[in-house]
Coordinates of C-alpha atoms in Angstrom, one line a residue:
M115 CA 114.4 112.7 158.9
S116 CA 114.9 109.5 156.4
D117 CA 114.9 106.1 157.4
T118 CA 118.3 106.1 156.0
A119 CA 119.8 108.5 158.8
V120 CA 123.4 108.1 159.8
K121 CA 123.8 106.3 163.2
T122 CA 126.1 107.8 165.7
P123 CA 129.2 105.4 166.0
A124 CA 129.3 103.5 169.4
A125 CA 132.1 104.9 171.5
A126 CA 135.2 102.6 171.7
P127 CA 135.4 100.1 174.3
T128 CA 137.7 101.1 177.1
A129 CA 141.0 99.4 176.8
P130 CA 141.8 97.3 179.9
P131 CA 144.9 98.1 181.8
P132 CA 148.1 96.6 180.7
K133 CA 149.0 93.5 182.7
R134 CA 152.1 95.0 184.1
D135 CA 149.8 97.8 185.6
R136 CA 147.3 95.1 187.0
G137 CA 150.1 93.3 188.4
R138 CA 151.7 96.2 190.3
L139 CA 148.2 97.1 191.8
L140 CA 147.7 93.4 192.8
K141 CA 151.3 93.4 194.5
A142 CA 150.5 96.9 196.2
L143 CA 147.2 95.5 197.5
A144 CA 148.8 92.4 199.0
W145 CA 151.4 94.5 200.6
V146 CA 148.7 96.8 202.1
A147 CA 146.7 93.7 203.2
L148 CA 149.8 92.0 204.8
L149 CA 150.4 95.3 206.7
V150 CA 146.7 95.3 208.0
V151 CA 147.2 91.6 209.3
L152 CA 150.3 92.8 210.9
L153 CA 149.0 95.5 212.6
A154 CA 145.6 93.7 214.0
I155 CA 147.8 90.6 215.2
P156 CA 148.4 92.2 218.7
L157 CA 144.8 92.1 219.4
Y158 CA 144.5 88.4 219.0
L159 CA 147.9 87.1 220.1
D160 CA 149.3 86.9 223.4
A161 CA 152.8 88.2 224.6
A162 CA 154.7 85.3 223.9
W163 CA 153.8 84.9 220.5
L164 CA 154.3 88.9 220.1
K165 CA 157.9 88.4 221.5
A166 CA 158.6 85.6 218.9
G167 CA 157.4 88.2 216.3
Q168 CA 159.4 90.8 217.5
Y169 CA 162.6 88.7 217.1
M170 CA 161.9 88.0 213.5
M171 CA 161.5 91.7 213.0
I172 CA 164.9 92.2 214.4
G173 CA 166.2 89.4 212.0
G174 CA 164.4 90.9 209.0
V175 CA 166.0 94.5 209.6
G176 CA 169.6 93.4 210.1
A177 CA 169.0 90.8 206.9
I178 CA 167.9 93.7 204.7
G179 CA 171.3 95.4 205.5
L180 CA 173.1 92.4 204.8
T181 CA 171.3 91.5 201.4
L182 CA 172.2 95.0 200.3
L183 CA 175.7 94.7 200.9
V184 CA 176.3 91.2 199.8
G185 CA 173.7 90.7 197.1
Q186 CA 173.8 94.2 195.6
A187 CA 177.0 95.5 196.5
G188 CA 178.9 92.1 196.0
Q189 CA 180.6 92.4 199.2
L190 CA 181.0 89.1 201.7
S191 CA 180.7 90.3 205.3
L192 CA 180.6 87.9 208.3
A193 CA 180.9 91.2 210.7
H194 CA 177.2 91.6 211.0
A195 CA 177.5 90.6 214.6
F196 CA 180.0 93.0 215.8
F197 CA 177.9 95.9 214.3
L198 CA 174.9 94.4 216.3
L199 CA 176.8 94.8 219.2
A200 CA 177.9 98.3 218.4
G201 CA 174.2 99.3 217.9
A202 CA 173.2 97.6 221.2
T203 CA 176.0 99.4 223.2
G204 CA 175.5 102.8 221.4
Y205 CA 171.7 102.8 222.6
T206 CA 172.5 101.8 225.8
V207 CA 175.2 104.2 226.4
L208 CA 173.6 107.3 224.8
S209 CA 170.3 106.6 226.5
G210 CA 171.9 105.5 229.9
P211 CA 171.7 107.7 233.2
S212 CA 174.4 110.1 233.4
D213 CA 174.7 109.4 237.5
D214 CA 175.7 106.0 237.5
E215 CA 179.2 105.4 238.8
R216 CA 179.4 101.9 237.5
V217 CA 178.9 102.7 233.7
I218 CA 179.0 105.5 231.4
G219 CA 175.5 106.9 230.3
L220 CA 175.0 110.5 228.4
G221 CA 171.1 110.4 229.5
L222 CA 170.0 111.5 226.0
D223 CA 166.5 111.0 224.9
P224 CA 165.6 107.4 224.0
G225 CA 164.6 108.4 220.5
L226 CA 167.9 110.4 219.9
S227 CA 169.8 107.4 221.2
L228 CA 168.2 105.0 218.7
I229 CA 169.2 107.3 215.9
G230 CA 172.8 107.8 217.7
A231 CA 173.4 104.0 217.8
V232 CA 172.4 103.7 213.8
V233 CA 175.2 106.6 213.1
V234 CA 177.6 104.9 215.5
A235 CA 177.5 101.6 213.8
A236 CA 177.5 103.3 210.3
L237 CA 180.6 105.1 211.2
L238 CA 182.2 102.3 212.4
G239 CA 181.4 100.4 208.8
L240 CA 182.7 103.4 207.2
A241 CA 186.0 103.2 209.4
F242 CA 186.2 99.6 207.8
A243 CA 186.2 101.0 204.1
P244 CA 189.9 100.9 203.7
V245 CA 189.9 97.1 204.1
S246 CA 186.7 96.7 202.1
G247 CA 187.5 98.7 199.4
R248 CA 190.8 96.7 198.7
L249 CA 189.4 93.1 199.5
R250 CA 186.6 91.1 197.9
G251 CA 185.3 87.8 198.1
I252 CA 186.5 85.2 200.8
Y253 CA 189.5 87.3 201.6
L254 CA 186.8 90.2 202.9
G255 CA 184.9 87.5 204.5
V256 CA 188.0 86.5 206.5
A257 CA 189.0 90.1 207.1
S258 CA 185.5 91.1 208.2
L259 CA 185.4 88.0 210.7
S260 CA 188.1 89.4 212.8
L261 CA 185.5 92.3 213.6
V262 CA 183.5 89.6 215.6
F263 CA 186.5 88.6 217.8
L264 CA 187.3 92.6 218.5
G265 CA 183.8 92.9 219.3
L266 CA 184.2 90.0 221.7
Y267 CA 187.2 91.5 223.5
F268 CA 185.5 94.9 223.6
G269 CA 182.5 93.9 225.2
Q270 CA 184.7 91.8 228.0
S271 CA 187.2 94.8 228.5
A272 CA 185.1 97.9 228.1
E273 CA 183.0 97.4 231.3
T274 CA 182.2 101.1 231.8
L275 CA 180.3 100.7 228.7
T276 CA 179.0 97.4 228.4
G277 CA 178.5 96.5 232.1
G278 CA 180.8 93.5 231.8
T279 CA 180.0 89.8 230.9
S280 CA 178.7 88.8 234.4
T281 CA 176.1 91.3 235.0
G282 CA 175.7 93.3 231.8
R283 CA 173.7 96.5 232.1
T284 CA 170.1 97.3 231.8
P285 CA 169.2 99.8 228.7
E286 CA 166.8 102.5 229.1
P287 CA 163.2 101.7 228.2
F288 CA 162.3 103.3 225.1
S289 CA 160.1 106.2 224.8
L290 CA 158.9 108.8 222.0
F291 CA 157.9 112.1 222.6
G292 CA 157.2 111.4 226.1
F293 CA 155.2 108.2 225.5
P294 CA 156.6 104.9 226.8
F295 CA 156.8 101.7 225.1
T296 CA 156.4 99.9 228.7
N297 CA 153.7 99.0 230.7
G298 CA 153.5 102.5 232.3
G299 CA 152.1 105.6 231.0
P300 CA 148.5 106.2 229.7
E301 CA 146.3 103.3 229.8
I302 CA 145.3 102.4 226.0
E303 CA 142.8 99.7 224.8
L304 CA 141.8 98.5 221.3
M305 CA 138.9 96.4 220.8
G306 CA 139.0 95.7 224.5
V307 CA 142.8 94.5 224.2
P308 CA 145.1 96.5 226.9
I309 CA 148.0 97.9 224.6
R310 CA 151.1 97.4 227.2
Q311 CA 154.6 96.7 226.7
A312 CA 154.1 93.6 224.5
E313 CA 151.8 95.3 222.2
R314 CA 154.0 98.7 222.1
L315 CA 157.2 97.1 221.3
W316 CA 155.4 95.2 218.4
Y317 CA 154.3 98.2 216.8
L318 CA 157.6 100.0 217.3
F319 CA 159.5 97.1 215.6
L320 CA 156.9 96.6 213.0
L321 CA 157.2 100.7 212.1
L322 CA 161.2 100.1 212.2
T323 CA 161.0 97.1 209.9
V324 CA 158.9 98.9 207.4
L325 CA 160.9 102.0 207.4
A326 CA 164.2 99.9 206.8
F327 CA 162.3 97.9 204.0
V328 CA 161.0 101.2 202.3
V329 CA 164.3 102.9 202.5
A330 CA 166.4 99.9 201.0
K331 CA 163.9 99.4 198.2
A332 CA 164.4 103.1 197.3
A333 CA 168.1 102.6 197.7
V334 CA 168.2 99.7 195.2
R335 CA 166.0 101.8 192.6
S336 CA 168.2 104.6 192.9
R337 CA 171.5 105.8 191.4
V338 CA 173.2 104.5 194.3
G339 CA 171.8 100.9 194.0
R340 CA 172.8 100.9 190.3
S341 CA 176.4 102.0 191.2
W342 CA 176.4 98.9 193.7
R343 CA 175.3 96.5 191.2
A344 CA 177.8 97.8 188.7
V345 CA 180.7 97.5 191.1
R346 CA 179.3 94.0 191.8
D347 CA 179.1 92.8 188.3
N348 CA 182.5 94.3 186.9
E349 CA 184.5 96.8 188.8
A350 CA 186.8 97.7 185.8
A351 CA 183.6 98.5 183.8
A352 CA 182.0 100.4 186.4
S353 CA 185.1 102.5 186.9
V354 CA 185.2 103.1 183.2
M355 CA 181.3 104.2 183.2
G356 CA 182.2 106.9 185.9
V357 CA 181.3 104.9 189.1
S358 CA 183.9 105.5 192.2
V359 CA 184.4 101.9 193.2
T360 CA 186.0 102.7 196.3
R361 CA 182.8 105.2 197.4
A362 CA 180.5 102.6 196.3
K363 CA 182.0 99.9 198.6
A364 CA 182.4 102.2 201.6
G365 CA 178.9 103.3 201.0
A366 CA 177.6 99.9 201.0
F367 CA 179.4 98.8 204.0
A368 CA 178.3 101.8 205.9
V369 CA 174.5 101.2 205.1
S370 CA 174.9 97.7 205.9
S371 CA 176.5 98.4 209.4
A372 CA 173.6 101.1 210.1
Y373 CA 171.1 98.4 209.6
A374 CA 172.9 96.0 211.7
G375 CA 173.2 98.8 214.2
L376 CA 169.4 99.3 214.3
A377 CA 169.1 95.7 214.9
G378 CA 171.5 95.8 217.6
A379 CA 169.4 98.4 219.2
M380 CA 166.2 96.4 218.8
T381 CA 168.0 93.4 220.3
V382 CA 168.7 95.2 223.5
L383 CA 165.2 96.4 224.0
W384 CA 164.1 92.9 223.3
F385 CA 166.5 91.3 225.7
D386 CA 165.9 94.2 228.1
I387 CA 169.6 93.6 229.0
L388 CA 172.9 94.5 227.1
K389 CA 175.0 91.3 228.2
P390 CA 178.5 90.8 226.3
D391 CA 179.4 87.4 225.2
E392 CA 181.7 85.0 227.5
S393 CA 183.1 83.2 224.2
E394 CA 182.7 83.7 220.5
F395 CA 179.2 81.9 220.3
G396 CA 176.8 84.1 221.7
T397 CA 174.4 86.9 220.9
Y398 CA 176.8 88.8 219.2
G399 CA 179.1 85.9 218.3
I400 CA 180.0 84.2 214.6
N401 CA 177.0 82.0 214.8
I402 CA 174.7 85.4 214.7
S403 CA 176.9 86.4 211.6
I404 CA 176.2 82.8 209.9
A405 CA 172.6 83.2 210.7
F406 CA 172.1 86.5 209.1
L407 CA 174.2 84.9 206.0
A408 CA 171.6 82.1 205.9
M409 CA 168.9 84.6 205.8
V410 CA 170.1 86.3 202.8
I411 CA 170.9 83.3 201.0
I412 CA 167.9 81.3 201.7
G413 CA 165.7 84.5 201.0
G414 CA 167.6 85.2 197.6
L415 CA 170.9 87.4 197.4
G416 CA 170.1 90.8 196.7
S417 CA 166.1 90.6 197.2
V418 CA 164.9 92.7 200.1
P419 CA 161.6 91.0 200.5
G420 CA 163.4 87.7 200.3
A421 CA 165.6 88.9 203.2
L422 CA 162.4 89.2 205.5
V423 CA 161.5 85.6 204.6
G424 CA 164.8 84.3 205.4
A425 CA 164.7 86.1 208.8
L426 CA 161.4 84.6 209.3
I427 CA 162.9 81.0 209.0
V428 CA 166.0 81.5 210.6
N429 CA 164.9 83.6 213.5
G430 CA 161.4 82.2 213.5
L431 CA 161.7 78.6 213.7
P432 CA 163.5 78.5 216.9
Q433 CA 160.8 80.6 218.4
V434 CA 158.1 78.5 217.5
L435 CA 159.7 75.3 218.4
S436 CA 160.1 76.8 221.8
L437 CA 156.7 77.7 222.1
Y438 CA 155.4 74.4 220.9
S439 CA 158.2 72.3 222.6
A440 CA 156.1 71.4 225.8
D441 CA 153.1 70.4 223.5
L442 CA 155.4 68.5 221.1
G443 CA 157.4 66.7 223.7
W444 CA 160.3 66.8 221.6
F445 CA 162.7 68.8 223.5
S446 CA 162.7 67.3 226.9
G447 CA 166.2 66.5 227.5
T448 CA 169.1 68.4 228.9
G449 CA 172.7 68.6 228.8
D450 CA 175.2 68.7 225.9
G451 CA 173.6 66.0 223.8
A452 CA 170.0 67.3 224.4
L453 CA 167.9 68.2 221.3
T454 CA 166.9 71.8 221.4
P455 CA 164.8 74.0 219.5
I456 CA 168.2 76.0 218.3
L457 CA 169.7 72.8 217.6
V458 CA 166.7 71.8 215.6
S459 CA 166.4 75.1 213.7
S460 CA 170.3 75.1 212.8
F461 CA 169.6 71.6 211.1
V462 CA 166.9 72.6 209.2
Y463 CA 168.0 76.2 208.0
G464 CA 171.5 74.6 207.5
A465 CA 169.6 71.9 205.1
A466 CA 167.8 74.7 203.4
I467 CA 171.0 76.6 202.6
I468 CA 172.3 73.4 200.9
L469 CA 169.0 72.8 198.8
V470 CA 168.9 76.5 197.9
V471 CA 172.8 76.5 196.5
L472 CA 172.1 72.8 194.7
F473 CA 168.7 73.5 193.1
E474 CA 167.6 77.4 193.3
P475 CA 170.7 79.7 193.7
G476 CA 168.3 82.3 193.5
G477 CA 166.7 81.3 196.8
L478 CA 162.9 81.7 197.8
A479 CA 162.7 85.2 195.8
A480 CA 163.4 83.3 192.6
I481 CA 160.8 80.9 193.4
G482 CA 158.4 83.8 194.1
R483 CA 159.1 85.5 190.6
R484 CA 158.6 82.0 188.9
I485 CA 155.0 81.7 190.5
T486 CA 154.1 84.9 189.4
P487 CA 154.6 84.6 185.6
A488 CA 152.8 88.1 184.9
K489 CA 156.3 89.4 185.5
K490 CA 158.9 89.6 182.8
P491 CA 162.1 87.3 183.4
H492 CA 164.5 89.0 185.7
L493 CA 167.9 90.2 184.6
P494 CA 170.8 90.1 186.8
E495 CA 170.3 93.9 187.7
E496 CA 166.9 93.5 188.7
Q497 CA 167.4 91.1 191.7
D498 CA 165.9 93.4 193.9
K499 CA 162.2 93.0 192.6

């Protein structure tokens, strides 16, 4: 062979993955890392902190439902507390013992009762569809507020269902396929840590929160989510494009109510008692509806991850301050003028709402998008990202 033999050309270098693919991969890895951390938390934190985390997850589930309704479908609702009560009552009645003469119970399996509570809340939301389909904006918000007062009356008068305001009633402990989420049942240890009621409820609530998150993201990206955003942006244009405005509005309200019903069932398991409110300001009162609205505004209207962050702030701050109150020495007063963790938290997230509205209407979700420049500038129809 001569010295001038033709050399084989070197293989072309492999092209690096596009920036968008790398961004998605990093995002997926971040979510997996967060999930691993959440799974490991019960092995390192005590029951009080787990209880606080469970309350944040309750807020997260309810806030996801409300952000679908307010941010994606453009319907204002202040009735979330009513559907919370509906879910709590639904679970307690469906799973309650059938031989109790004081209250009504159907004795169903707790797992089926949890699903039944979600269905009951969704049906109640669907029953409100004739109103939600005709109103919008502040008029719909005021109309939906009437449901909170209806829930207050229902809780006080339907004692055979709720147990009444004086004593309430105890819900049936949750179990799944015979496995109890209490201190009873089989003894389980992970890395030397006994998995009891606090740890088991943590994992149950985490599973429900993840399911709620995944379903919401799928709904937002589907045809249903596109119809919600079309109705939100312009009802007339959506109707011309073939979207049934009435059906889209009714569906959004039913889905949001179902999420609130699930959060209500989680609430009654968290408190371990169903106790109706004696006034409009209570566990299922106006303040709770406003708190959920604060979560979705702070997190960013229409953003599913933002709703979780909003719940972390609004539901988490009072819990954290309560746990630290003894160390901080800030909340030693008593009486009407006392500075309490709930009062301080209300001031904080009230100020947060004002700051968000003034300086960043997109909420924390918009700040997050700005920090990650790899993503393309968001369009109005992509607020779920």
